[in-house]
């Protein structure tokens, strides 16, 4: 009874606040227009033909051998990449949390967990081709293997596993740290060995988290466009097939039906991951450990594990280092000396690099603060306000996480190329920088929203109520009380949105026009042409920009963030 009265009072307060009501209406409109509408148009295109409602589009694509092959290829790659990434991520997480590491190995772990965040999604594919391809530095010039091909199934699996296992590592590391060591020590005191403790105590507690990590990686793998496009060769996946169906066959209706199939897979996995496994993980691991864990210091254990994980981390680092080194060779695969900086010069003098970096930087810089502020407002509404549409806002804002970039790109083409519902209204945004900014915002919104929700749940409601009691309106309270308290999350969301935007390719490659040159599209084009040195030069400059942004964010958070003020107090 008391709860219902409280909710009723909250709703009355909300209805009496015009600023808050306007904000909610604008956010619902934005989410409906730029997330739900493009996906709805895909469904309409797939199920509605010249003769009305029908399954003709699906029957037609099912008759295409390339679609059936791509469908099963996608599932095989996703399953294997999910398993490998989760296994390697678990190994890294266990070693860091349970094993006493030296500073060098610990530093390698930190670098490896950061690199995938700040680099374009296809950098490892580029490195793999340059090292192990037919003209690879290792295969051709060191091992004299001339008939080797790194392209295809195993190339995609290796590259995606190396790209996505750090995601699993970061997720599982947090779960392992939250397991109370007294549970494991009780089993040890009863005579169980380390392996028995792991299989009977630690692993059962982690099973929901492992399932969560697997599904996240599976979704990332099947939604990935850049790596299969670059290193897949003739091994097609759904993401690349959808792209080729539009750009090669000019079959928008067929591409829409394929996009719906891919979206159905990712949505099903996302729902399981979000609403079942995440809840189960939170219920199983209930907080921080009650006391510190005694780390394994036995050299018979620490040495092999440190060597194994250190070797994998070092290999990943070499793969990334290969990119700037590749930009210094005169002609990759044919001439490796003398080293030259000419490609970096030609990036700006011959290949319109200045325009590419200016366009990418400008669009990303516009999208980043919009994403950060929008995600904080959505987080505030979800955590601090009670109203009927709250569940809708939370679900739709998170939905973009489950939508593959190519699917979103097809949805925007079908939804806005002829205007809303093909009426011509809002057709003007198609082919402009505005639609690219909107895509950047939509793609980065779930990450910022999750971060904001976590931060806001730690703030007591009475702090904001005091400001309301002193006469402040909702806008004033949010800007002067709430936002300063979640400054760290806002800054983190700002930089994350910038990095994700400037390194994005899958959603924008179908939407970008000759009016705009974007760095990732340029890198992809040069890599496909075999111009690896110039592609590496573009990628190196991009990595420097993104890594510099992350370092700047850490510096600002350290000196200006709320965490610093709390320490001083």
Coordinates of C-alpha atoms in Angstrom, one line a residue:
X1 CA 0.0 0.0 0.0
X2 CA 2.8 2.4 1.0
X3 CA 4.7 1.6 -2.2
X4 CA 1.7 2.2 -4.4
X5 CA 1.1 5.6 -2.7
X6 CA 4.7 6.5 -3.1
X7 CA 4.6 5.7 -6.8
X8 CA 1.4 7.7 -7.2
X9 CA 3.0 10.7 -5.6
X10 CA 6.1 10.3 -7.8
X11 CA 3.8 10.3 -10.9
X12 CA 2.0 13.4 -9.7
X13 CA 5.3 15.2 -9.1
X14 CA 6.4 14.2 -12.6
X15 CA 3.3 15.4 -14.3
X16 CA 3.7 18.8 -12.5
X17 CA 7.3 19.1 -13.9
X18 CA 7.1 20.4 -17.5
X19 CA 10.9 20.2 -18.0
X20 CA 11.0 16.5 -17.0
X21 CA 7.9 15.7 -19.1
X22 CA 9.4 17.4 -22.1
X23 CA 12.7 15.5 -21.6
X24 CA 10.9 12.2 -21.4
X25 CA 8.9 12.9 -24.6
X26 CA 12.0 13.9 -26.5
X27 CA 13.9 10.8 -25.4
X28 CA 11.1 8.5 -26.3
X29 CA 10.8 10.2 -29.7
X30 CA 14.5 9.8 -30.3
X31 CA 14.6 6.2 -29.3
X32 CA 11.5 5.3 -31.3
X33 CA 12.7 7.2 -34.4
X34 CA 16.3 6.1 -34.6
X35 CA 16.3 2.6 -33.0
X36 CA 12.8 1.1 -33.2
X37 CA 11.7 2.6 -36.5
X38 CA 14.7 1.3 -38.6
X39 CA 14.2 -2.2 -37.2
X40 CA 10.4 -2.0 -37.8
X41 CA 11.0 -1.0 -41.4
X42 CA 13.3 -4.0 -41.9
X43 CA 10.4 -6.3 -40.6
X44 CA 7.9 -4.5 -42.9
X45 CA 10.3 -4.9 -45.9
X46 CA 10.8 -8.6 -45.1
X47 CA 7.2 -9.6 -44.6
X48 CA 5.4 -7.2 -46.9
X49 CA 5.7 -7.4 -50.7
X50 CA 3.8 -6.4 -53.8
X51 CA 1.0 -8.9 -52.9
X52 CA 0.7 -7.8 -49.3
X53 CA 1.9 -9.9 -46.3
X54 CA 4.0 -12.8 -47.5
X55 CA 7.2 -14.8 -46.8
X56 CA 8.4 -14.4 -50.4
X57 CA 11.6 -12.5 -49.3
X58 CA 12.6 -15.2 -46.9
X59 CA 11.8 -18.0 -49.4
X60 CA 13.9 -16.2 -51.9
X61 CA 17.0 -15.8 -49.7
X62 CA 16.6 -19.4 -48.4
X63 CA 16.9 -20.5 -52.0
X64 CA 20.3 -18.7 -52.3
X65 CA 23.2 -21.1 -51.7
X66 CA 25.4 -18.2 -50.5
X67 CA 22.9 -17.2 -47.8
X68 CA 22.5 -20.8 -46.4
X69 CA 26.3 -21.2 -46.4
X70 CA 26.8 -17.8 -44.7
X71 CA 24.1 -18.6 -42.1
X72 CA 25.9 -21.9 -41.0
X73 CA 29.3 -20.3 -41.3
X74 CA 28.2 -17.5 -39.0
X75 CA 26.9 -19.9 -36.3
X76 CA 30.1 -22.0 -36.5
X77 CA 32.4 -19.0 -36.2
X78 CA 30.3 -17.5 -33.3
X79 CA 30.2 -20.8 -31.3
X80 CA 34.0 -21.5 -31.6
X81 CA 35.0 -17.8 -31.0
X82 CA 32.7 -17.7 -28.0
X83 CA 34.2 -20.9 -26.5
X84 CA 37.8 -19.9 -27.2
X85 CA 37.4 -16.3 -26.0
X86 CA 35.7 -17.4 -22.8
X87 CA 38.3 -20.1 -22.1
X88 CA 41.3 -17.8 -22.6
X89 CA 39.5 -14.9 -20.8
X90 CA 38.9 -17.3 -17.8
X91 CA 42.5 -18.4 -17.8
X92 CA 43.7 -14.8 -17.7
X93 CA 41.2 -13.7 -15.1
X94 CA 42.1 -16.7 -12.8
X95 CA 45.8 -16.1 -13.1
X96 CA 45.5 -12.4 -12.3
X97 CA 43.1 -12.9 -9.3
X98 CA 44.5 -16.1 -7.8
X99 CA 48.2 -16.2 -8.8
X100 CA 51.0 -14.0 -7.6
X101 CA 52.3 -12.3 -10.7
X102 CA 55.5 -10.3 -11.4
X103 CA 55.1 -6.7 -12.5
X104 CA 56.0 -7.4 -16.1
X105 CA 53.2 -10.0 -16.6
X106 CA 50.7 -7.8 -14.7
X107 CA 51.6 -4.9 -17.0
X108 CA 51.1 -7.1 -20.1
X109 CA 47.7 -8.0 -18.9
X110 CA 46.7 -4.3 -18.4
X111 CA 48.0 -3.4 -21.9
X112 CA 46.2 -6.3 -23.6
X113 CA 42.9 -5.4 -22.0
X114 CA 43.2 -1.8 -23.2
X115 CA 44.4 -2.4 -26.8
X116 CA 41.1 -3.7 -28.3
X117 CA 39.2 -0.7 -26.9
X118 CA 41.4 1.9 -28.6
X119 CA 42.1 0.2 -31.9
X120 CA 40.0 -0.2 -35.0
X121 CA 38.1 -3.5 -35.1
X122 CA 40.1 -5.0 -38.0
X123 CA 43.7 -4.2 -36.9
X124 CA 44.5 -7.8 -35.9
X125 CA 43.2 -9.0 -39.3
X126 CA 45.6 -6.6 -41.0
X127 CA 48.5 -7.8 -38.8
X128 CA 47.6 -11.5 -39.4
X129 CA 47.7 -11.0 -43.1
X130 CA 51.1 -9.2 -43.0
X131 CA 52.7 -11.8 -40.7
X132 CA 51.1 -15.1 -41.9
X133 CA 49.6 -14.3 -45.3
X134 CA 51.1 -15.5 -48.7
X135 CA 53.4 -12.5 -48.6
X136 CA 53.7 -12.6 -44.8
X137 CA 56.9 -11.7 -43.0
X138 CA 56.9 -15.0 -41.0
X139 CA 55.4 -17.5 -43.5
X140 CA 57.1 -16.4 -46.7
X141 CA 60.4 -14.7 -45.6
X142 CA 61.2 -16.6 -42.4
X143 CA 59.7 -20.0 -42.9
X144 CA 59.7 -20.0 -46.8
X145 CA 56.1 -21.2 -46.9
X146 CA 54.6 -20.1 -50.2
X147 CA 51.3 -22.0 -50.4
X148 CA 49.9 -20.9 -47.1
X149 CA 46.7 -18.9 -46.9
X150 CA 45.5 -17.3 -43.6
X151 CA 42.2 -16.4 -45.2
X152 CA 39.0 -18.2 -44.3
X153 CA 37.4 -19.9 -41.3
X154 CA 40.5 -20.3 -39.1
X155 CA 41.7 -16.8 -39.9
X156 CA 38.4 -15.3 -38.7
X157 CA 38.3 -17.5 -35.6
X158 CA 41.9 -16.7 -34.5
X159 CA 41.5 -12.9 -35.1
X160 CA 38.1 -12.6 -33.4
X161 CA 39.3 -14.7 -30.5
X162 CA 42.3 -12.5 -30.0
X163 CA 40.1 -9.4 -30.3
X164 CA 37.3 -10.5 -28.0
X165 CA 39.0 -12.5 -25.2
X166 CA 40.0 -9.3 -23.4
X167 CA 36.3 -8.5 -23.0
X168 CA 35.7 -11.9 -21.3
X169 CA 38.9 -11.4 -19.2
X170 CA 37.6 -8.1 -17.8
X171 CA 34.1 -9.5 -17.1
X172 CA 35.4 -12.6 -15.4
X173 CA 38.1 -10.9 -13.4
X174 CA 35.4 -8.9 -11.6
X175 CA 33.4 -12.0 -10.9
X176 CA 36.4 -13.9 -9.5
X177 CA 37.3 -10.9 -7.2
X178 CA 33.8 -11.0 -5.7
X179 CA 33.9 -14.7 -4.7
X180 CA 34.5 -14.9 -0.9
X181 CA 37.8 -16.8 -0.4
X182 CA 36.5 -18.4 2.8
X183 CA 34.3 -20.7 0.6
X184 CA 37.4 -22.0 -1.2
X185 CA 39.6 -22.2 1.9
X186 CA 36.9 -24.3 3.7
X187 CA 37.2 -26.8 0.9
X188 CA 41.0 -26.7 1.1
X189 CA 40.8 -27.3 4.8
X190 CA 38.8 -30.4 4.2
X191 CA 41.6 -31.9 2.1
X192 CA 40.6 -30.9 -1.5
X193 CA 43.3 -30.1 -4.0
X194 CA 43.4 -26.9 -6.0
X195 CA 41.8 -28.5 -9.1
X196 CA 39.0 -30.0 -6.9
X197 CA 38.4 -26.7 -5.3
X198 CA 38.2 -25.0 -8.7
X199 CA 35.8 -27.6 -10.2
X200 CA 33.6 -28.0 -7.2
X201 CA 33.5 -24.5 -5.7
X202 CA 34.8 -21.8 -7.9
X203 CA 33.5 -23.0 -11.3
X204 CA 29.9 -23.6 -10.1
X205 CA 29.8 -20.1 -8.7
X206 CA 31.0 -18.7 -12.0
X207 CA 28.8 -20.7 -14.4
X208 CA 26.2 -17.9 -14.9
X209 CA 29.1 -15.4 -15.5
X210 CA 30.8 -17.8 -18.0
X211 CA 27.5 -18.1 -19.8
X212 CA 27.2 -14.3 -19.8
X213 CA 30.7 -13.9 -21.2
X214 CA 30.1 -16.6 -23.9
X215 CA 26.9 -15.0 -25.1
X216 CA 28.4 -11.5 -25.2
X217 CA 31.3 -12.8 -27.3
X218 CA 29.0 -14.8 -29.5
X219 CA 26.9 -11.7 -30.2
X220 CA 30.1 -9.7 -30.9
X221 CA 31.4 -12.4 -33.2
X222 CA 28.4 -12.9 -35.4
X223 CA 27.8 -9.2 -35.6
X224 CA 31.4 -8.4 -36.6
X225 CA 31.7 -7.1 -40.2
X226 CA 35.3 -5.8 -40.5
X227 CA 37.3 -8.9 -39.7
X228 CA 35.4 -11.4 -41.9
X229 CA 35.4 -8.8 -44.7
X230 CA 39.2 -8.4 -44.5
X231 CA 40.4 -11.9 -43.7
X232 CA 37.4 -14.1 -44.5
X233 CA 38.3 -14.5 -48.2
X234 CA 35.7 -16.7 -49.8
X235 CA 34.3 -17.7 -46.3
X236 CA 31.1 -15.6 -46.1
X237 CA 29.3 -14.7 -42.9
X238 CA 25.9 -13.1 -42.6
X239 CA 27.3 -9.6 -41.9
X240 CA 29.5 -9.6 -45.1
X241 CA 26.7 -11.2 -47.2
X242 CA 24.2 -8.5 -46.2
X243 CA 26.8 -5.9 -47.2
X244 CA 27.5 -7.5 -50.6
X245 CA 23.7 -8.0 -51.2
X246 CA 23.3 -4.2 -51.1
X247 CA 26.5 -3.0 -52.7
X248 CA 27.0 -5.9 -55.2
X249 CA 23.6 -7.3 -56.0
X250 CA 21.6 -4.1 -55.2
X251 CA 19.0 -6.2 -53.6
X252 CA 17.7 -4.1 -50.7
X253 CA 14.7 -6.3 -50.0
X254 CA 16.9 -9.4 -49.9
X255 CA 19.4 -7.7 -47.6
X256 CA 16.5 -6.6 -45.3
X257 CA 15.4 -10.2 -45.0
X258 CA 18.9 -11.4 -44.3
X259 CA 19.3 -8.6 -41.7
X260 CA 16.1 -9.8 -39.9
X261 CA 17.6 -13.3 -39.7
X262 CA 20.8 -12.0 -38.2
X263 CA 18.9 -9.6 -35.9
X264 CA 16.7 -12.5 -34.6
X265 CA 19.8 -14.5 -33.6
X266 CA 21.5 -11.6 -31.8
X267 CA 18.2 -10.5 -30.1
X268 CA 17.6 -14.0 -28.8
X269 CA 21.1 -14.3 -27.3
X270 CA 20.8 -10.7 -25.9
X271 CA 17.6 -11.5 -24.1
X272 CA 19.1 -14.6 -22.6
X273 CA 22.2 -12.8 -21.6
X274 CA 20.5 -9.7 -20.3
X275 CA 17.4 -10.9 -18.5
X276 CA 18.4 -14.4 -17.3
X277 CA 22.2 -14.8 -16.9
X278 CA 22.9 -11.3 -15.6
X279 CA 20.3 -11.6 -12.9
X280 CA 21.5 -15.1 -12.0
X281 CA 25.1 -13.8 -11.7
X282 CA 24.1 -10.9 -9.5
X283 CA 22.2 -13.3 -7.2
X284 CA 25.1 -15.8 -7.0
X285 CA 28.0 -13.3 -6.3
X286 CA 26.6 -11.0 -3.7
X287 CA 29.4 -8.5 -3.1
X288 CA 33.1 -8.0 -2.4
X289 CA 35.1 -10.6 -0.6
X290 CA 35.0 -10.4 3.2
X291 CA 38.8 -10.4 3.3
X292 CA 41.9 -10.6 1.1
X293 CA 42.7 -13.8 -0.9
X294 CA 45.9 -15.7 -0.3
X295 CA 47.6 -15.7 -3.7
X296 CA 49.2 -18.9 -5.1
X297 CA 53.0 -18.4 -4.8
X298 CA 54.1 -22.0 -5.6
X299 CA 56.6 -21.7 -8.5
X300 CA 55.4 -25.0 -9.9
X301 CA 52.0 -23.3 -10.6
X302 CA 53.0 -19.6 -11.1
X303 CA 55.7 -20.2 -13.7
X304 CA 53.8 -22.3 -16.3
X305 CA 50.7 -20.1 -15.9
X306 CA 52.7 -16.9 -16.2
X307 CA 54.6 -18.2 -19.2
X308 CA 51.4 -19.3 -20.9
X309 CA 49.4 -16.1 -20.3
X310 CA 52.4 -13.9 -20.8
X311 CA 53.2 -15.6 -24.1
X312 CA 49.6 -15.1 -25.4
X313 CA 49.6 -11.4 -24.2
X314 CA 53.0 -10.8 -25.8
X315 CA 51.8 -12.3 -29.1
X316 CA 48.8 -10.0 -29.1
X317 CA 51.1 -7.1 -28.4
X318 CA 53.4 -8.1 -31.3
X319 CA 50.3 -8.2 -33.5
X320 CA 49.4 -4.6 -32.6
X321 CA 53.1 -3.4 -32.8
X322 CA 53.2 -4.9 -36.3
X323 CA 50.8 -2.1 -37.5
X324 CA 53.1 0.9 -37.0
X325 CA 56.1 -1.2 -38.1
X326 CA 54.3 -2.2 -41.3
X327 CA 53.8 1.5 -42.1
X328 CA 57.6 2.0 -42.2
X329 CA 58.3 -0.6 -45.0
X330 CA 58.7 0.7 -48.7
X331 CA 56.4 -2.1 -50.1
X332 CA 55.0 -4.8 -47.8
X333 CA 55.7 -8.3 -49.0
X334 CA 58.3 -7.3 -51.6
X335 CA 60.7 -4.8 -50.2
X336 CA 61.4 -4.4 -46.5
X337 CA 64.4 -2.0 -46.6
X338 CA 65.2 0.8 -46.1
X339 CA 62.7 1.9 -43.5
X340 CA 60.8 5.0 -44.6
X341 CA 58.3 7.5 -43.3
X342 CA 56.9 8.3 -46.7
X343 CA 53.6 6.5 -46.1
X344 CA 52.8 8.8 -43.2
X345 CA 53.5 11.8 -45.4
X346 CA 51.4 10.4 -48.2
X347 CA 48.5 9.9 -45.9
X348 CA 48.1 13.7 -45.9
X349 CA 49.6 14.7 -49.3
X350 CA 48.3 12.0 -51.6
X351 CA 45.4 10.1 -50.0
X352 CA 43.4 13.0 -48.5
X353 CA 44.2 11.9 -45.0
X354 CA 43.7 15.4 -43.5
X355 CA 40.1 15.4 -44.7
X356 CA 39.6 11.8 -43.4
X357 CA 40.9 12.6 -40.0
X358 CA 39.1 16.0 -39.9
X359 CA 35.8 14.4 -40.9
X360 CA 36.1 11.5 -38.5
X361 CA 37.3 13.7 -35.6
X362 CA 34.6 16.3 -36.1
X363 CA 31.7 13.9 -36.3
X364 CA 33.0 11.8 -33.4
X365 CA 33.6 15.0 -31.3
X366 CA 30.0 16.1 -32.0
X367 CA 28.6 12.6 -31.2
X368 CA 30.6 12.1 -27.9
X369 CA 29.1 14.8 -25.6
X370 CA 25.6 14.1 -27.0
X371 CA 26.0 10.4 -26.2
X372 CA 27.4 11.1 -22.8
X373 CA 24.7 13.5 -21.7
X374 CA 21.9 11.5 -23.3
X375 CA 23.1 8.3 -21.5
X376 CA 23.3 10.1 -18.2
X377 CA 19.8 11.5 -18.6
X378 CA 18.4 8.1 -19.5
X379 CA 20.2 6.6 -16.5
X380 CA 18.7 9.3 -14.3
X381 CA 15.2 8.6 -15.5
X382 CA 15.6 4.8 -15.1
X383 CA 17.1 4.9 -11.6
X384 CA 15.6 8.0 -10.0
X385 CA 12.2 8.4 -11.5
X386 CA 9.0 6.3 -11.5
X387 CA 6.7 6.6 -14.5
X388 CA 5.0 4.2 -16.9
X389 CA 7.4 4.5 -19.8
X390 CA 10.6 3.8 -17.8
X391 CA 10.9 0.2 -18.8
X392 CA 10.4 1.1 -22.4
X393 CA 13.3 3.7 -22.3
X394 CA 15.6 1.3 -20.5
X395 CA 14.9 -1.6 -22.9
X396 CA 15.1 0.4 -26.1
X397 CA 18.3 2.2 -25.1
X398 CA 20.0 -1.1 -24.4
X399 CA 18.5 -2.7 -27.6
X400 CA 21.2 -1.1 -29.8
X401 CA 23.8 -3.4 -28.1
X402 CA 22.1 -6.4 -29.7
X403 CA 21.7 -4.9 -33.2
X404 CA 24.7 -5.7 -35.5
X405 CA 26.1 -2.6 -37.3
X406 CA 25.3 -3.9 -40.8
X407 CA 21.7 -4.5 -39.7
X408 CA 21.4 -1.0 -38.3
X409 CA 22.9 0.4 -41.5
X410 CA 20.4 -1.5 -43.7
X411 CA 17.6 -0.3 -41.4
X412 CA 18.7 3.4 -41.9
X413 CA 18.9 2.9 -45.7
X414 CA 15.4 1.5 -45.9
X415 CA 14.0 3.9 -43.3
X416 CA 15.4 7.2 -44.3
X417 CA 16.5 7.1 -48.0
X418 CA 12.8 7.8 -49.0
X419 CA 11.9 9.6 -45.8
X420 CA 9.8 8.3 -42.9
X421 CA 7.5 5.6 -44.2
X422 CA 8.6 6.7 -47.8
X423 CA 6.7 10.0 -47.4
X424 CA 9.8 12.2 -48.0
X425 CA 9.7 13.6 -44.5
X426 CA 13.2 13.7 -42.9
X427 CA 14.7 12.4 -46.2
X428 CA 17.1 15.4 -46.0
X429 CA 19.1 13.7 -43.2
X430 CA 20.0 10.8 -45.4
X431 CA 23.5 11.0 -46.9
X432 CA 24.5 13.8 -44.5
X433 CA 26.8 14.0 -41.5
X434 CA 23.8 14.2 -39.2
X435 CA 22.8 10.6 -39.9
X436 CA 26.4 9.5 -39.2
X437 CA 26.3 11.4 -35.9
X438 CA 23.0 9.7 -35.0
X439 CA 24.4 6.3 -35.8
X440 CA 27.4 7.0 -33.6
X441 CA 25.1 8.1 -30.7
X442 CA 22.9 5.1 -31.0
X443 CA 25.8 2.6 -31.1
X444 CA 27.5 4.1 -28.0
X445 CA 24.4 4.7 -26.0
X446 CA 24.1 1.3 -24.2
X447 CA 27.7 1.5 -22.9
X448 CA 27.2 5.0 -21.4
X449 CA 23.7 4.1 -20.0
X450 CA 25.0 1.0 -18.2
X451 CA 27.8 3.0 -16.6
X452 CA 25.4 5.8 -15.6
X453 CA 22.9 3.4 -14.1
X454 CA 25.6 1.7 -12.0
X455 CA 26.9 5.1 -10.7
X456 CA 23.4 6.5 -9.9
X457 CA 22.3 3.5 -7.9
X458 CA 25.0 4.4 -5.4
X459 CA 23.6 7.9 -4.8
X460 CA 21.1 8.3 -2.0
X461 CA 17.8 9.8 -3.1
X462 CA 17.7 12.2 -0.1
X463 CA 20.6 14.3 -1.6
X464 CA 18.4 15.3 -4.6
X465 CA 15.3 15.7 -2.5
X466 CA 17.0 18.3 -0.4
X467 CA 17.6 20.4 -3.5
X468 CA 14.0 20.0 -4.5
X469 CA 12.9 21.1 -1.1
X470 CA 15.0 24.3 -1.5
X471 CA 13.0 25.2 -4.7
X472 CA 15.2 23.9 -7.5
X473 CA 13.5 22.4 -10.6
X474 CA 14.5 19.1 -12.1
X475 CA 16.9 20.6 -14.6
X476 CA 18.7 22.5 -11.9
X477 CA 18.9 19.4 -9.7
X478 CA 20.3 17.3 -12.5
X479 CA 22.9 19.8 -13.6
X480 CA 24.1 21.0 -10.1
X481 CA 23.6 17.9 -7.9
X482 CA 23.3 14.6 -9.9
X483 CA 25.7 15.2 -12.8
X484 CA 28.6 16.4 -10.6
X485 CA 28.2 13.3 -8.4
X486 CA 28.5 11.0 -11.5
X487 CA 31.2 13.1 -13.1
X488 CA 33.5 10.0 -13.5
X489 CA 30.9 8.0 -15.4
X490 CA 30.1 11.1 -17.5
X491 CA 33.7 11.6 -18.5
X492 CA 34.2 7.8 -19.1
X493 CA 31.1 7.8 -21.3
X494 CA 32.3 10.8 -23.2
X495 CA 35.7 9.3 -24.1
X496 CA 34.2 5.8 -24.7
X497 CA 31.7 7.3 -27.1
X498 CA 34.4 9.2 -28.9
X499 CA 36.6 6.1 -29.3
X500 CA 33.8 3.9 -30.4
X501 CA 32.7 6.5 -32.9
X502 CA 36.0 7.2 -34.5
X503 CA 36.8 3.5 -34.8
X504 CA 33.3 2.4 -36.0
X505 CA 32.9 0.8 -39.5
X506 CA 30.1 -1.8 -39.7
X507 CA 27.1 0.6 -39.4
X508 CA 28.6 3.5 -41.2
X509 CA 30.1 1.8 -44.3
X510 CA 26.7 1.5 -45.8
X511 CA 25.7 5.1 -45.0
X512 CA 28.9 7.1 -45.7
X513 CA 28.8 9.2 -48.9
X514 CA 31.7 10.7 -51.0
X515 CA 31.0 13.9 -49.2
X516 CA 32.7 12.4 -46.1
X517 CA 35.9 10.5 -45.8
X518 CA 36.2 8.4 -42.6
X519 CA 39.4 6.9 -41.4
X520 CA 38.1 3.4 -40.8
X521 CA 36.5 3.2 -44.3
X522 CA 39.8 4.4 -45.8
X523 CA 41.8 1.7 -43.9
X524 CA 39.4 -1.0 -45.0
X525 CA 39.6 0.1 -48.7
X526 CA 43.4 0.2 -48.7
X527 CA 43.7 -3.2 -46.9
X528 CA 41.3 -4.8 -49.4
X529 CA 43.4 -3.5 -52.3
X530 CA 46.6 -5.0 -50.7
X531 CA 48.1 -1.5 -50.0
X532 CA 49.0 -2.6 -46.5
X533 CA 51.7 0.0 -45.8
X534 CA 49.3 2.9 -46.3
X535 CA 46.6 1.1 -44.4
X536 CA 49.0 0.7 -41.5
X537 CA 49.9 4.4 -41.6
X538 CA 46.3 5.4 -41.3
X539 CA 45.7 2.8 -38.5
X540 CA 48.8 3.9 -36.6
X541 CA 47.7 7.5 -36.5
X542 CA 44.2 6.5 -35.5
X543 CA 45.4 4.3 -32.6
X544 CA 47.6 7.2 -31.4
X545 CA 44.5 9.5 -31.4
X546 CA 42.3 7.0 -29.6
X547 CA 44.9 5.9 -27.0
X548 CA 45.7 9.6 -26.3
X549 CA 42.0 10.2 -25.7
X550 CA 41.9 7.4 -23.1
X551 CA 45.0 8.6 -21.4
X552 CA 43.6 12.1 -21.3
X553 CA 40.4 10.8 -19.8
X554 CA 42.3 9.0 -17.1
X555 CA 44.3 12.1 -16.3
X556 CA 41.2 14.3 -16.1
X557 CA 39.4 11.8 -13.9
X558 CA 42.4 11.4 -11.7
X559 CA 42.7 15.2 -11.0
X560 CA 39.1 16.4 -11.5
X561 CA 36.9 13.4 -10.9
X562 CA 34.7 12.6 -7.9
X563 CA 37.1 9.8 -6.8
X564 CA 39.9 12.4 -6.2
X565 CA 37.6 14.5 -4.0
X566 CA 36.5 11.5 -2.0
X567 CA 40.1 10.6 -1.3
X568 CA 40.9 14.1 -0.2
X569 CA 38.0 14.0 2.2

